[in-house]
Each structure stands twice: as structure tokens, then as C-alpha cells.
Amino acid sequence: MDLPNFYHYNKLQKQRSIHNADLQLASDALMSKRDENITLMWLDENIDKELRDLFEQIHDSVIVSTDQETFLKTINGITDEKILVILSGQYSRSLAPLIHDNKQVYLIYIFCINKADYEHLSKDLSKVRGVFTQYSHLFEGLQLELRSLVRQMTTFHLFDQKQVSLKDLTRESADFLWYQLLKDVLLAMPKTADSKIEMIDRFRIYYSPKTPTFLTKVDEFEQTYQSCDAIRWYTKDSIVYRLVNQALRTEDIEALLAVRYYISDLYACLKKECEKLKVQGLDVLTVYRGQFLPPEDIDKLQQSVGQLISTNGFLSTTRSLIVAEIFAGPGNVIFEYVIDTHLNQNIIFANISEHSEMPHEEEVLFDIGAIFRVEKVYFDKSSGFWKVNLVAAGEAENLTNNFRRQRRDRMIVPSIEQEFGFLLIEMGQYSKAISYFDNLIQQHQNDDIFKLNCYYALAFSYSGNHQNVKALQYATFAYKRCIELSSNTGKGDRMLSRLFDLLGSIHLERGETELALKYYYHSMNINPSDADNPEILVLYHRTKANICFSQGNYTQALDHFQKRLTIYENWTPYDDRALAESHSSIGRIYLKIKHYEQAFEHLQITLELFKKSLPTHHSALSSTYLDLANICHCTKKYDLALEYYLKAEESAPTLKKCTDNSVLLSAHLCSLTGNCYLHKNENALAEQYFRKSLALYGKCRSSVKDENILIDIQWNMGVVFSRKREFYSALEHYKESLVLVERIMPDERIRIAELNDGIGVCYEDTGQYDICIEHTQKSLEIYEECIPPDVEKLIDMHNTVGRCYCMQHEYLLAIKHRKQSLLLEEQKVPRNVAQIAGLHTSIGWSYHLNGDYDSAIDYCIKSSHMFEKHELTDHVEYGNVLNTLGVIYFKMKDFERAHKFCSKSMEIFSINRNMESEHPAIADNYETLGNLHFINKKQTPAFNSYVLALHLLKKILPLGHEYITRLRTSLSQITEVEF
């Protein structure tokens, strides 16, 4: 009997074993992709156990599948990583063409027994980059591809060449310039034995004990590395290259700080080699770079012709077009860089092929942040590659220099080591600044002035993180040290002024107004007023504004902030950050006094200025988006509010190694976003954000939790579940919120009333009418105390109580509350005729249930006449009152009128599509008409009417409701079958 091919494959596959050398090759290859956005997917139902164990042990982003369905489901779910695929032969014919056009798939390898059976796939499909039969060949090829891919994963910064001044910067340009400044400070920091040890320690942590081969390389680096060998170590597929480039590409500040020793060496070597080239008389250099880019990135480049582009790492290129084409792969992108060395004196690059482990690549390496202008982007049909032509852009040098100078002017820079920390503060990286200055203090225990600056920086950073207890602690340390320095050396006055201002701000945020005032006044007394010194004037007006704000004198606070803004508007040089902070202060005062239009105007200006001058993930940006969102929320512009809330969440500092305060901010943002979706009736999205908010809130320590946020989350979750008609879940959340409000803010009577009202409604909908009445009565008592009264709320709650008394057969009490609702409704101006008529119907219904048919008819006739007089016969309540009259006349045994009004009610409901299709009055009509048919012994029409009534009621009432039970009894009388 002939067996299918896959049987032979599996049988042979089971006999193949993997050697230790192959496992080591696999481990080394996969370490090339560590911490990169790269996933390796392997589909093979008979993968070797040793290999699977290796993957599970050390590599998180290797996914092994043993069946086609799981594999396809997984691969289609990956949207933000490049995927390398290894297919066993048996799956390759069907799956390789199927996944080839997936934009996340970078390459496909086929691992099989018989190479000849599958080689045609590598010719037909460009992403099939190899067919292998041996593990060693597979892992060697994989290692080369991964090395190429990692080198290609360079992030680009694009910005318009018109942005020659700081006024014209866009957000992406600002991110680039901050990165340039960070690089400058890193390179200027002293190289010490300690910084080298710090780097080696970082290597050992990165390459864990599970990768002994790499730890051996770390040992080799520690024992043999010399600064002059930096280029050679960079070109090796080594521990240095991987960690340094990963830190540069991801802009991981802590990692960059750890490897600054090596980065400084590489920069110095490149600069030295560059000088050699210039001495040799090199005029124009043309180099190439081959790279895989997804279609959306190519589109972005096409839109960027004429703009400037820079990378956030060392830029690797080659003098050989052939080498670039090999690195790119078929159909991908070739960058051509042209550098005129006479026009671009400051660009640093070097031909490093003579230092390289791979001289045939003819590599030319550019320093971090080299800037080029995009000249042309097109598809070259003759070569089959996309071509991007670029030229070096020396004109961008003025922009970067101006930015560096302005930012350094804003910082306290007593030493280059401390400058790095203050730069982190300027960038809003407060947690990283705290860690950095903590370490610095340990290293400089005997330098009082150095420690004073560190204490101030720590106080400022903790304040920026809203960790005010810690901020106050370090500000107090700094203050005491400053007083000692002033009395002993005469130094410290300038710092003392800054400290008083910071202490005032900390106490103000803590709600300690008197202490805030004390320190603000001290701040003003340090330096005498000087009308000719704008620096002193802006500090004076800011301090005076803060004092006025603390006293609740918002008009005078506005006046001082306006004067401060005027000074900055005439400031030379232009300072966008100072202008933004001034507009922000003015906008927030307008927000405080509910002048929303003026607040929005100033905060919009703030936003545009911050976008040009701050890194993307800065808390000041997030706070400004939040303020704008709150304005839109208050003015009921929910779509715009939602847009701003989402941007606030996006621009918030990332949650890696986050503080409790940053998590709390994210929880608050999610809650506010959910509230917007709630107002837009997008309940599923609202629930999603509230759940996320609750999860984030749960991660915070109890010492920093803001229970106001939890109150809102629980409350809103109650609303969501009420809308989903999941009333028991709604009750849980409402009650949690009510307990918190009553405990921490017992004076918030309206919030207590609203929560009791929500709880009451849930109890009504679950048939627990006595508990509903209890909570609604509590709410009523509070609203009745309000001046002026909230008439709508009072009407609504009297109605609720009236309905519940009806359900408990307490009809006189029901009538009492419904008449109170009617009295309040009739006092409103303008009168709502439909509401008044509807309340007449409700009162009539209560009278009928109490057996007073004359009063019932009287109120219902008045109701129907109101609808007819005011031409409201298309209103849902008109159909309802007609039904009510039909039911009452049936009870009075006036069957003719009963039939007339119920039939007319059905006609109104059926001809007007705006009517509610599941209104209980429709079921009443069906039941009454069924009863009339039954009396007339028309069993089939009676049966059909009862069935229609039952079908509708099952949609809107609990199955055990008395109304449903009554209908089932009626049906049983006709069929003698229990329903």
C-alpha cells in the first residue's frame, strides 16, 4: 500500500536528532533578536523536544505551533512586530503563498527532508529566503538574516526644512532635538573607571546566566577592550553592538547612560577617522543603505520630499551598491546618501572597512543624529528597488545649536554630571531623574554644594511626580543645607529663592494654603524688586499670582500672570517653553472660574507651544490635553473631549518602571475617557475603559490612592450595568460608590442623593419595591432641601415611588406621589403638555387599580383631550392613554368601548414608526383584545392575542412577573395545556 508523502516525512523527521552544537547555534542566532520587535514562528508538528525546551527557556518571542489552524490564528493576530517564519516541508506548499502577502511577515524559511521538492517556492515567492535540510545551515542563515534585520531597525525622525527657527518646530522635530541634546550631554560626561564597570555590569545583566556563550564574550570584552578598538567591536556581531543599538534605537535613557563609556569612545574614533578622510581631500562621498520598509513607511517618505531626516543611532551605510541590494532583499528600499564635505563641515563619518570584521561590506558609519534632506523617492523599474535620494543638510546645524543653547539656559548646570540629571527633569523624566540623583549623592558625600543641588533636583522631581511627601522631605533637606551655606560661605541665596518658590508650590498642591503663602512671601524677599531686570520681574509676577490664587483672588492672579506673559512675549531670545507655561497658568485660572471659552483659547496656545518644545511623553503635554478635555466635557462637547482624553493618555509618560502616581493618572484618564463614551451611549467602550481604570487603580499602593477616582469608576460602572439591564451587578458598583462617598465626603449631599436614586431604580427593576422606595425617599429628602430645587429630579423620583407603591398595591400612596409629580410639572415654565398629560394617565391608572373607575376615567379623558387639542397624537403616551381607557372600560364591562379604545391604541402604535415597539401598552392591548375574543368564544383569535402579548412581555419583564403568570393562565384556559 502506498503511503502519502507526509507519512514518510514524519517518519524520517522523528529519526533526525539535534546536536548540542546546533542548539548553541540556535541560541546564538536568537540572541541577535533579543528585545527587538521581532517574532520567530515555527510550524512543525514534530519539532525536536530539545529545541522546544530551549525556546521556552530563554526566548519569549519564539512561538512554536504544531497545527496549521493555531499557527494562522496566531500570525494574523500579530500587528506590530516583524515575523520570521520557519515552515516544515509538509506545510510549505499551502501556507507559504497564503502568508506571503502578510505585511508583518519579513521572511520565510522552509525546513524539510528533500530540498528539491520545495526549491521552486524560493523562485516564485520573494519572501521565501531559503530551503534547508540541516539545523546548522538553518541557524547560520537565520543568524545572518537577523543581524541584517536588526541593523535595519533604525528609527527615523522627519522634519520640515522650513523649520529653521524654534518657533516653527513640530512635535517630531522637538523629539529629535531633545535627543540631540541628550547625546551632547552624554558625550560631555567624564569617562571614569566606575562608568566602565557600570557598562560591564549592564552587559552581564542583559546577557543572563542562561546564555553562557555571551557571558564568555563579556569576559573577553572586559579583559581586552581598549578605547581605540571601539570601531572593531562595533562591527563584530558582538555583545556591544546589540546592546548599544538597542539602547539608541529605543531611546532608553537608563541604558544609554550605562553604555555612555563605549558611545563616547566610538564617537571619538569616528571623529578621528573623519579628519583623516578630509585631509586626504575627499570632496563628495556617495554611500548606500539597503533596507526593508513596509508600504506605509515608503508612503511617508514619498510625502517627505524636501524635508529633513535623521536617525536616532549610528547610521550604517556601504560604498557598494551591490552590498546594499543584498541587505535590502528583492523589491525593498535603497537609500543613496550624498555628502559634500565642503558644505557639511560638522557631519562626522568614517570609512571603517579596515577596522571591520567584514571588510567586504565596505561600511561607512555616521555619527548619531546625522541630518539629511530627502531629494527624491521613486520606484526604479530597471533594478526592481525603491530608491530614496538624500543629501547631507548642513543648514540644520543652526537649528540644533539654538535649541541646545536655549534649553541649557533654562537649567541649573553646576557640573556636567548634574546637567544630565537636570536634562531628565526638563524632559519630564522625573522617575529617572530621581534614580540618577540618588546615585549621584552616594558618589559625592563630601561635596556640600553638589549635594545641595541634588537635594533640590530630587525635591523638584518628586514634586513633578506628585509625590509631595518625598518632595517636601528633600526640599527641607535642601533648605537646611542652603541656610548653612549662606551663613558660612555667603553662597546659596539664588538657590534659597528657588527653594522657597518650590516649597510654596508643594504646600499649595497639598492644600496647605497658609504654608504656601509663607514660602511664596519669603521667595519674593530674597531678591529686591528691580524694574529693569526681566528675570526678577517674571519671578515676582509668578509669585504674586500664586499668592493671589492661594487666597482665592483669581482676578488679581490673572492680572499678574498676564503681566508675566507680556514680558515673555517681548523676551529675547524667544522662549516657547516660558510662553507655554504662562498661557497654561492663565488658562487654568479661567478654567477654575468656569470661563471656558477663554480657558480653551489659552490652553490651545499652550498645547501648540508644548508640542514644539517638549518630548512626546511629557507630563505637561498630558496635563494640557486633560485640561482641554475637561473643558469640552463641561461644555458637553463629548466627541472633542474624547479626542483630548485619548491624546492625554497617549502622551502620558510611559508606564515602564512607573510610579504609583503615574498609574493613578492613567486610571483617572481611563475613567474620564469611559465617561465620554458613556455620554455618547457607546456602552461597550465605556465599560472597557472603566474596567481598565479599575485594574490600574488596584495596582496602586493604598497610601497614594485617590478615592475620588474610585468613587467615579464605581458609579460609572453602575450606570453601564444598569443600561445592560444587569441590575445586580449595577447595585454592587453603586453601593461601593455610596459607601465611599458617605465615608470620605459626607457633605456631598447631591452625590449621595444621585447614588441612592440609581440604587433605587435597580431595586425597582428587580422587583424589590420596598427597598427602592427606601433609597428613593432618601434621595427625595436631599433634593427637597436644595435651593433652588431640582424640579426634574423631584418629578422623576415621585414617579418612581408612585410606581413602586402601585406594584405593592398601595394605590392611595401611589396617587399621592403621582399627584405631587403633576403639581410640580404644572408649575414649570414653559409647560410640557405631553408630560402633564402622561401624568394624568398615570394617576388615572392608579385610581383604576384602587377600584375608583370614575376618577380613573376622568383623569384619562383629560389626558387624551390634551394630546388631541395640542395635535400630539403621534406621541407614545397618546397610544398609552387610549390603551388605559380600553383596559378600564373592560373592567367596567363596557366591552364595546374597551374594544374601541384598544383597537384605536393599536392603530396609533402600528401606523407611527416612531413609537416604541416594545411598549407595555401594546401587550395590554393584546391581552384586552384576547379577553374580548375569549368572552365572545373566539378561541383562535384569543389564543393568538395572548401569544403576542406573552412574546412581547418576555422581552421586557422578568419571567416570574405576575403579568406573565396571568397570561400563561389565560392560555392554559384555552388549550388546557400549561404554559
PDB file of C-alpha atoms in Angstrom, residues 451-538:
ATOM      1  CA  LYS A 451      24.624  67.609  47.423  1.00  0.00           C
ATOM      2  CA  LEU A 452      22.531  70.787  47.755  1.00  0.00           C
ATOM      3  CA  ASN A 453      21.852  70.801  44.007  1.00  0.00           C
ATOM      4  CA  CYS A 454      20.994  67.092  44.135  1.00  0.00           C
ATOM      5  CA  TYR A 455      18.545  67.626  47.016  1.00  0.00           C
ATOM      6  CA  TYR A 456      16.861  70.430  45.086  1.00  0.00           C
ATOM      7  CA  ALA A 457      16.654  68.247  41.972  1.00  0.00           C
ATOM      8  CA  LEU A 458      15.151  65.377  43.972  1.00  0.00           C
ATOM      9  CA  ALA A 459      12.578  67.686  45.563  1.00  0.00           C
ATOM     10  CA  PHE A 460      11.649  69.082  42.136  1.00  0.00           C
ATOM     11  CA  SER A 461      11.428  65.584  40.592  1.00  0.00           C
ATOM     12  CA  TYR A 462       9.258  64.169  43.367  1.00  0.00           C
ATOM     13  CA  SER A 463       7.025  67.230  43.033  1.00  0.00           C
ATOM     14  CA  GLY A 464       6.794  66.617  39.281  1.00  0.00           C
ATOM     15  CA  ASN A 465       5.693  63.044  40.074  1.00  0.00           C
ATOM     16  CA  HIS A 466       3.104  64.409  42.564  1.00  0.00           C
ATOM     17  CA  GLN A 467       4.895  62.534  45.367  1.00  0.00           C
ATOM     18  CA  ASN A 468       4.588  65.501  47.676  1.00  0.00           C
ATOM     19  CA  VAL A 469       5.648  63.847  50.941  1.00  0.00           C
ATOM     20  CA  LYS A 470       9.014  62.933  49.404  1.00  0.00           C
ATOM     21  CA  ALA A 471       9.220  66.295  47.646  1.00  0.00           C
ATOM     22  CA  LEU A 472       8.757  68.104  50.955  1.00  0.00           C
ATOM     23  CA  GLN A 473      11.343  65.890  52.644  1.00  0.00           C
ATOM     24  CA  TYR A 474      14.070  66.686  50.094  1.00  0.00           C
ATOM     25  CA  ALA A 475      13.115  70.367  49.806  1.00  0.00           C
ATOM     26  CA  THR A 476      13.536  70.606  53.599  1.00  0.00           C
ATOM     27  CA  PHE A 477      16.970  68.902  53.378  1.00  0.00           C
ATOM     28  CA  ALA A 478      17.972  71.377  50.683  1.00  0.00           C
ATOM     29  CA  TYR A 479      16.637  74.341  52.676  1.00  0.00           C
ATOM     30  CA  LYS A 480      18.630  73.440  55.794  1.00  0.00           C
ATOM     31  CA  ARG A 481      21.799  72.869  53.753  1.00  0.00           C
ATOM     32  CA  CYS A 482      21.213  76.156  51.924  1.00  0.00           C
ATOM     33  CA  ILE A 483      20.879  78.116  55.186  1.00  0.00           C
ATOM     34  CA  GLU A 484      24.142  76.584  56.440  1.00  0.00           C
ATOM     35  CA  LEU A 485      25.942  77.518  53.227  1.00  0.00           C
ATOM     36  CA  SER A 486      24.573  81.069  53.277  1.00  0.00           C
ATOM     37  CA  SER A 487      25.704  81.685  56.848  1.00  0.00           C
ATOM     38  CA  ASN A 488      29.111  80.019  56.428  1.00  0.00           C
ATOM     39  CA  THR A 489      30.138  80.994  52.889  1.00  0.00           C
ATOM     40  CA  GLY A 490      27.647  83.607  51.695  1.00  0.00           C
ATOM     41  CA  LYS A 491      26.620  81.204  48.903  1.00  0.00           C
ATOM     42  CA  GLY A 492      23.144  79.844  48.365  1.00  0.00           C
ATOM     43  CA  ASP A 493      20.894  82.922  48.072  1.00  0.00           C
ATOM     44  CA  ARG A 494      19.867  82.154  44.497  1.00  0.00           C
ATOM     45  CA  MET A 495      19.073  78.557  45.419  1.00  0.00           C
ATOM     46  CA  LEU A 496      17.188  79.748  48.506  1.00  0.00           C
ATOM     47  CA  SER A 497      14.845  81.798  46.319  1.00  0.00           C
ATOM     48  CA  ARG A 498      14.179  78.764  44.119  1.00  0.00           C
ATOM     49  CA  LEU A 499      13.604  76.583  47.183  1.00  0.00           C
ATOM     50  CA  PHE A 500      11.067  78.955  48.726  1.00  0.00           C
ATOM     51  CA  ASP A 501       9.186  79.011  45.427  1.00  0.00           C
ATOM     52  CA  LEU A 502       9.259  75.190  45.215  1.00  0.00           C
ATOM     53  CA  LEU A 503       8.159  74.801  48.847  1.00  0.00           C
ATOM     54  CA  GLY A 504       5.267  77.173  48.163  1.00  0.00           C
ATOM     55  CA  SER A 505       4.174  75.065  45.177  1.00  0.00           C
ATOM     56  CA  ILE A 506       4.435  71.776  47.134  1.00  0.00           C
ATOM     57  CA  HIS A 507       2.351  73.097  50.024  1.00  0.00           C
ATOM     58  CA  LEU A 508      -0.204  74.574  47.587  1.00  0.00           C
ATOM     59  CA  GLU A 509      -0.686  71.175  45.910  1.00  0.00           C
ATOM     60  CA  ARG A 510      -1.056  69.592  49.371  1.00  0.00           C
ATOM     61  CA  GLY A 511      -3.863  72.084  50.111  1.00  0.00           C
ATOM     62  CA  GLU A 512      -1.805  73.823  52.825  1.00  0.00           C
ATOM     63  CA  THR A 513      -2.557  77.368  51.728  1.00  0.00           C
ATOM     64  CA  GLU A 514      -1.128  79.226  54.731  1.00  0.00           C
ATOM     65  CA  LEU A 515       2.233  77.474  54.484  1.00  0.00           C
ATOM     66  CA  ALA A 516       2.268  78.032  50.711  1.00  0.00           C
ATOM     67  CA  LEU A 517       1.715  81.771  51.278  1.00  0.00           C
ATOM     68  CA  LYS A 518       4.513  81.901  53.845  1.00  0.00           C
ATOM     69  CA  TYR A 519       7.062  80.431  51.423  1.00  0.00           C
ATOM     70  CA  TYR A 520       5.876  82.500  48.448  1.00  0.00           C
ATOM     71  CA  TYR A 521       6.364  85.679  50.502  1.00  0.00           C
ATOM     72  CA  HIS A 522       9.848  84.508  51.537  1.00  0.00           C
ATOM     73  CA  SER A 523      10.634  83.890  47.870  1.00  0.00           C
ATOM     74  CA  MET A 524       9.786  87.494  46.994  1.00  0.00           C
ATOM     75  CA  ASN A 525      12.015  88.907  49.751  1.00  0.00           C
ATOM     76  CA  ILE A 526      15.213  87.176  48.653  1.00  0.00           C
ATOM     77  CA  ASN A 527      15.838  89.467  45.691  1.00  0.00           C
ATOM     78  CA  PRO A 528      14.794  93.140  45.739  1.00  0.00           C
ATOM     79  CA  SER A 529      12.379  94.304  43.052  1.00  0.00           C
ATOM     80  CA  ASP A 530      14.224  95.569  40.016  1.00  0.00           C
ATOM     81  CA  ALA A 531      12.101  97.085  37.249  1.00  0.00           C
ATOM     82  CA  ASP A 532      14.967  96.788  34.754  1.00  0.00           C
ATOM     83  CA  ASN A 533      15.579  93.080  35.326  1.00  0.00           C
ATOM     84  CA  PRO A 534      13.024  90.973  33.422  1.00  0.00           C
ATOM     85  CA  GLU A 535      14.202  87.732  35.089  1.00  0.00           C
ATOM     86  CA  ILE A 536      13.324  89.123  38.517  1.00  0.00           C
ATOM     87  CA  LEU A 537      10.079  90.636  37.233  1.00  0.00           C
ATOM     88  CA  VAL A 538       8.742  87.361  35.825  1.00  0.00           C
TER      89      VAL A 538
END
